[in-house]
Amino acid sequence: MDLLLQAVFRLSGFDFREYMRSSIFRRVQHRMRQDGLSSISQLIEKVFHTEGYIDILLEDFSINVTEMFRDPAFFSAFRKKVIPFLRELPEIRIWHAGCSTGEEAFSMAILLEEEGLYHKARIYATDMNEAVLKGAGKGIIDLKRMQSYTKNYLQAGGEKAFSEYYRTDFENAYLNENLLKNIFFTQHNLVTDGSINEFHVIICRNVMIYFNADLQAKVNALFYESLCEGGFLGLGNKETLRAMNISEKYHNFDVAEKIYQKKEQGSP
């Protein structure tokens, strides 16, 4: 595994060496079964000598599990507790890190639209997987998913008929163009890339559970650096600000929903 991940890094620049090894190993096993390989050494050989094979492996390593208004209680808490702070800002910059196919960024756009704030917001949605970003930018969602997304939306405090935000054909839902205008999809690798801006809100949910402790600490430091004073960080319900002295850097703004507020300099 060490040799494989080193090979992937040397050939592609994508660094999975500090991902949770158990998670990566499951994906390696899947690829070996798919291609009838009996050892990781054979997999390494294909990575080096079979054109395009590393792209297949990178697609296996990329985790694209998301949904609109995922964990509705998080979005409900954000609406009730964070939105009042954002109202006071002349502009709002939000970073959805590890956005996958964009559903959480779309959810934030809808929430801000309902609160009358979307016109002054800029949502930066990033992921390491360039292919999923290209699809996300089109705002096309499998119609079969919209029933569960509607349920999430209502539980998150949605104020309208969810169907007002998209049109459909027999296969897909197409988000309204006005919801996409302030979302900027771009490639960014949390493992190797630095800060891209200063943000009022950073959302990174259910991404760092795949990182080991050292990498989690590195990414947490990146988020802290990228947040303005008084800005908000939202994590997944199984994630923590590991290896950081939380009481010195953040207020536990909403303990249950893992929302933290960066302390201003000199604040207790």
Short mmCIF file of C-alpha atoms in Angstrom, two decimals:
data_model
loop_
_atom_site.label_atom_id
_atom_site.label_comp_id
_atom_site.label_asym_id
_atom_site.label_seq_id
_atom_site.Cartn_x
_atom_site.Cartn_y
_atom_site.Cartn_z
CA MET A 1 0.00 0.00 0.00
CA ASP A 2 2.82 2.44 0.81
CA LEU A 3 4.40 1.82 -2.60
CA LEU A 4 1.07 2.14 -4.39
CA LEU A 5 0.17 5.46 -2.77
CA GLN A 6 3.69 6.77 -3.38
CA ALA A 7 3.33 5.81 -7.05
CA VAL A 8 -0.04 7.55 -7.31
CA PHE A 9 1.44 10.70 -5.77
CA ARG A 10 4.52 10.70 -8.01
CA LEU A 11 2.52 10.17 -11.19
CA SER A 12 -0.55 12.31 -10.52
CA GLY A 13 0.26 14.77 -7.73
CA PHE A 14 -2.73 13.51 -5.74
CA ASP A 15 -1.61 12.56 -2.25
CA PHE A 16 -3.58 9.84 -0.45
CA ARG A 17 -0.74 8.80 1.86
CA GLU A 18 -2.42 10.36 4.91
CA TYR A 19 -5.93 9.11 4.21
CA MET A 20 -7.40 6.55 6.58
CA ARG A 21 -5.71 3.39 5.36
CA SER A 22 -8.76 1.20 5.95
CA SER A 23 -10.89 3.37 3.64
CA ILE A 24 -8.29 3.40 0.86
CA PHE A 25 -7.69 -0.34 1.22
CA ARG A 26 -11.38 -1.08 0.62
CA ARG A 27 -11.20 0.85 -2.64
CA VAL A 28 -8.01 -0.91 -3.66
CA GLN A 29 -9.64 -4.28 -3.01
CA HIS A 30 -12.62 -3.26 -5.13
CA ARG A 31 -10.37 -2.33 -8.05
CA MET A 32 -8.43 -5.58 -7.73
CA ARG A 33 -11.66 -7.60 -7.83
CA GLN A 34 -12.93 -5.66 -10.81
CA ASP A 35 -9.74 -6.31 -12.79
CA GLY A 36 -8.97 -9.84 -11.57
CA LEU A 37 -5.72 -8.89 -9.84
CA SER A 38 -4.29 -11.09 -7.11
CA SER A 39 -1.87 -8.62 -5.50
CA ILE A 40 -1.26 -4.91 -4.97
CA SER A 41 2.04 -5.36 -6.82
CA GLN A 42 0.06 -6.20 -9.97
CA LEU A 43 -2.02 -3.08 -9.40
CA ILE A 44 1.14 -0.97 -9.13
CA GLU A 45 2.41 -2.43 -12.39
CA LYS A 46 -0.81 -1.43 -14.17
CA VAL A 47 -0.59 2.07 -12.71
CA PHE A 48 2.88 2.49 -14.22
CA HIS A 49 2.41 0.70 -17.52
CA THR A 50 -1.26 0.87 -18.58
CA GLU A 51 -2.24 4.15 -20.15
CA GLY A 52 -5.13 5.86 -18.37
CA TYR A 53 -5.25 3.31 -15.55
CA ILE A 54 -4.25 5.79 -12.89
CA ASP A 55 -7.32 7.88 -13.77
CA ILE A 56 -9.50 4.83 -13.11
CA LEU A 57 -7.86 4.36 -9.72
CA LEU A 58 -8.20 8.04 -8.85
CA GLU A 59 -11.91 7.81 -9.61
CA ASP A 60 -12.12 4.86 -7.19
CA PHE A 61 -10.36 6.90 -4.50
CA SER A 62 -12.62 9.93 -4.96
CA ILE A 63 -15.58 9.68 -2.56
CA ASN A 64 -18.69 11.26 -4.09
CA VAL A 65 -21.43 10.72 -1.53
CA THR A 66 -23.67 13.72 -0.92
CA GLU A 67 -27.26 14.94 -1.06
CA MET A 68 -29.23 18.16 -0.85
CA PHE A 69 -29.88 19.42 2.67
CA ARG A 70 -27.98 16.43 4.04
CA ASP A 71 -28.52 16.22 7.81
CA PRO A 72 -31.43 18.71 7.78
CA ALA A 73 -30.85 19.72 11.41
CA PHE A 74 -27.53 21.26 10.39
CA PHE A 75 -29.18 23.51 7.80
CA SER A 76 -31.98 24.35 10.21
CA ALA A 77 -29.46 25.45 12.83
CA PHE A 78 -27.51 27.41 10.20
CA ARG A 79 -30.68 29.23 9.14
CA LYS A 80 -31.70 30.12 12.68
CA LYS A 81 -28.32 30.91 14.23
CA VAL A 82 -25.77 31.85 11.55
CA ILE A 83 -27.95 33.74 9.07
CA PRO A 84 -28.53 36.66 11.51
CA PHE A 85 -24.76 37.26 11.56
CA LEU A 86 -24.51 37.10 7.77
CA ARG A 87 -27.27 39.69 7.34
CA GLU A 88 -24.94 42.34 8.73
CA LEU A 89 -22.23 41.75 6.10
CA PRO A 90 -21.91 43.79 2.89
CA GLU A 91 -20.90 40.59 1.07
CA ILE A 92 -20.83 36.90 1.99
CA ARG A 93 -18.09 34.48 0.95
CA ILE A 94 -18.73 30.78 1.57
CA TRP A 95 -16.45 27.85 0.85
CA HIS A 96 -17.90 24.35 0.42
CA ALA A 97 -14.75 22.22 0.60
CA GLY A 98 -14.98 18.69 -0.76
CA CYS A 99 -18.24 19.58 -2.48
CA SER A 100 -18.45 16.42 -4.65
CA THR A 101 -21.33 16.83 -7.12
CA GLY A 102 -22.45 20.10 -5.54
CA GLU A 103 -25.66 19.24 -3.71
CA GLU A 104 -24.70 20.99 -0.46
CA ALA A 105 -23.66 24.12 -2.36
CA PHE A 106 -27.03 24.08 -4.15
CA SER A 107 -28.72 23.72 -0.77
CA MET A 108 -26.88 26.76 0.57
CA ALA A 109 -27.88 28.78 -2.48
CA ILE A 110 -31.56 27.93 -1.87
CA LEU A 111 -31.29 28.77 1.82
CA LEU A 112 -29.65 32.13 1.12
CA GLU A 113 -32.21 32.90 -1.60
CA GLU A 114 -35.04 32.32 0.86
CA GLU A 115 -33.35 34.58 3.40
CA GLY A 116 -32.88 37.37 0.83
CA LEU A 117 -29.09 37.14 0.94
CA TYR A 118 -28.11 35.26 -2.20
CA HIS A 119 -27.60 38.40 -4.28
CA LYS A 120 -24.61 39.37 -2.12
CA ALA A 121 -23.18 35.88 -1.68
CA ARG A 122 -20.37 34.07 -3.47
CA ILE A 123 -20.22 30.31 -2.97
CA TYR A 124 -16.92 28.64 -3.82
CA ALA A 125 -17.45 24.90 -4.24
CA THR A 126 -14.24 22.87 -4.52
CA ASP A 127 -13.26 19.25 -4.91
CA MET A 128 -10.20 17.31 -6.01
CA ASN A 129 -12.22 15.46 -8.68
CA GLU A 130 -12.35 17.63 -11.79
CA ALA A 131 -14.79 15.32 -13.57
CA VAL A 132 -17.53 15.63 -10.92
CA LEU A 133 -17.06 19.41 -10.84
CA LYS A 134 -17.81 19.68 -14.54
CA GLY A 135 -21.06 17.82 -13.99
CA ALA A 136 -21.92 19.81 -10.87
CA GLY A 137 -21.70 23.12 -12.70
CA LYS A 138 -24.63 22.12 -14.90
CA GLY A 139 -27.00 21.77 -11.93
CA ILE A 140 -28.51 18.52 -13.19
CA ILE A 141 -29.76 15.99 -10.63
CA ASP A 142 -31.24 12.53 -11.07
CA LEU A 143 -35.00 12.97 -10.72
CA LYS A 144 -35.25 9.85 -8.55
CA ARG A 145 -33.35 11.64 -5.79
CA MET A 146 -35.61 14.66 -5.59
CA GLN A 147 -38.24 12.98 -3.40
CA SER A 148 -35.76 12.38 -0.57
CA TYR A 149 -34.22 15.82 -1.17
CA THR A 150 -37.68 17.39 -0.80
CA LYS A 151 -38.09 15.68 2.56
CA ASN A 152 -34.68 16.98 3.67
CA TYR A 153 -35.56 20.49 2.51
CA LEU A 154 -38.78 20.59 4.50
CA GLN A 155 -37.07 19.21 7.63
CA ALA A 156 -34.38 21.89 7.22
CA GLY A 157 -37.03 24.62 7.46
CA GLY A 158 -37.71 25.15 3.75
CA GLU A 159 -40.29 27.84 3.16
CA LYS A 160 -41.59 27.11 -0.34
CA ALA A 161 -42.58 24.23 -2.56
CA PHE A 162 -39.24 22.62 -3.32
CA SER A 163 -40.33 22.07 -6.93
CA GLU A 164 -40.15 25.84 -7.50
CA TYR A 165 -36.36 25.55 -7.64
CA TYR A 166 -36.12 23.23 -10.62
CA ARG A 167 -37.76 21.98 -13.80
CA THR A 168 -37.88 18.36 -14.88
CA ASP A 169 -38.06 15.98 -17.77
CA PHE A 170 -38.57 12.22 -17.47
CA GLU A 171 -35.06 11.59 -16.09
CA ASN A 172 -33.54 14.67 -14.48
CA ALA A 173 -34.19 17.79 -12.45
CA TYR A 174 -32.58 21.00 -13.73
CA LEU A 175 -31.92 23.65 -11.11
CA ASN A 176 -33.04 27.19 -11.91
CA GLU A 177 -30.25 29.17 -13.52
CA ASN A 178 -30.51 31.97 -10.97
CA LEU A 179 -29.43 29.47 -8.27
CA LEU A 180 -26.24 28.67 -10.16
CA LYS A 181 -25.10 32.20 -10.95
CA ASN A 182 -23.20 32.78 -7.70
CA ILE A 183 -21.70 29.29 -7.30
CA PHE A 184 -18.15 28.89 -8.57
CA PHE A 185 -16.92 25.33 -8.98
CA THR A 186 -13.15 24.91 -9.02
CA GLN A 187 -10.62 22.16 -8.41
CA HIS A 188 -8.82 22.24 -5.06
CA ASN A 189 -7.02 19.51 -3.17
CA LEU A 190 -7.27 19.86 0.61
CA VAL A 191 -4.19 17.68 1.03
CA THR A 192 -1.75 19.65 -1.11
CA ASP A 193 -3.26 23.08 -1.88
CA GLY A 194 -3.30 26.20 0.26
CA SER A 195 -5.88 28.84 1.11
CA ILE A 196 -7.89 30.28 -1.78
CA ASN A 197 -9.53 33.29 -0.10
CA GLU A 198 -10.77 34.63 3.22
CA PHE A 199 -14.25 33.34 4.00
CA HIS A 200 -17.12 34.16 6.31
CA VAL A 201 -18.29 30.53 6.25
CA ILE A 202 -16.49 27.25 5.53
CA ILE A 203 -18.52 24.05 5.19
CA CYS A 204 -16.62 20.75 5.07
CA ARG A 205 -18.86 17.91 6.15
CA ASN A 206 -18.13 14.19 6.05
CA VAL A 207 -14.79 14.65 4.29
CA MET A 208 -12.22 14.58 7.08
CA ILE A 209 -13.53 11.26 8.40
CA TYR A 210 -11.39 9.75 5.62
CA PHE A 211 -8.20 11.51 6.84
CA ASN A 212 -5.78 10.32 9.49
CA ALA A 213 -5.12 12.48 12.55
CA ASP A 214 -2.11 14.33 11.08
CA LEU A 215 -3.96 15.23 7.91
CA GLN A 216 -7.03 16.33 9.85
CA ALA A 217 -4.83 18.69 11.87
CA LYS A 218 -3.31 20.09 8.67
CA VAL A 219 -6.69 20.70 7.07
CA ASN A 220 -8.12 22.21 10.25
CA ALA A 221 -5.20 24.66 10.26
CA LEU A 222 -5.97 25.54 6.62
CA PHE A 223 -9.59 26.27 7.50
CA TYR A 224 -8.60 28.40 10.48
CA GLU A 225 -6.23 30.39 8.27
CA SER A 226 -8.97 30.81 5.65
CA LEU A 227 -11.70 32.06 8.03
CA CYS A 228 -12.12 35.72 8.83
CA GLU A 229 -12.50 36.67 12.47
CA GLY A 230 -16.01 35.83 13.61
CA GLY A 231 -16.42 33.43 10.68
CA PHE A 232 -18.15 30.07 10.94
CA LEU A 233 -16.88 26.53 10.35
CA GLY A 234 -19.36 23.69 9.83
CA LEU A 235 -18.21 20.07 10.13
CA GLY A 236 -19.90 16.70 9.79
CA ASN A 237 -21.49 15.11 12.84
CA LYS A 238 -18.67 12.55 13.16
CA GLU A 239 -15.86 15.08 12.78
CA THR A 240 -13.94 17.12 15.34
CA LEU A 241 -11.35 19.88 15.47
CA ARG A 242 -8.73 17.33 16.38
CA ALA A 243 -5.27 18.51 17.53
CA MET A 244 -6.49 22.10 17.96
CA ASN A 245 -7.07 23.92 21.21
CA ILE A 246 -10.68 24.69 20.38
CA SER A 247 -11.27 26.95 23.37
CA GLU A 248 -8.46 29.28 22.26
CA LYS A 249 -9.47 29.49 18.60
CA TYR A 250 -13.22 28.90 18.37
CA HIS A 251 -16.48 29.37 20.20
CA ASN A 252 -18.59 26.19 20.30
CA PHE A 253 -21.38 28.01 18.50
CA ASP A 254 -23.66 24.97 18.11
CA VAL A 255 -22.30 21.84 19.78
CA ALA A 256 -24.93 19.45 18.44
CA GLU A 257 -24.50 20.45 14.78
CA LYS A 258 -20.71 20.98 14.92
CA ILE A 259 -20.78 24.67 14.03
CA TYR A 260 -17.85 26.69 15.35
CA GLN A 261 -17.22 30.44 15.32
CA LYS A 262 -13.67 31.73 14.99
CA LYS A 263 -12.77 33.98 17.89
CA GLU A 264 -11.81 37.56 17.28
CA GLN A 265 -8.40 38.62 18.49
CA GLY A 266 -8.46 39.46 22.19
CA SER A 267 -11.83 37.81 22.83
CA PRO A 268 -12.07 35.39 25.78
#
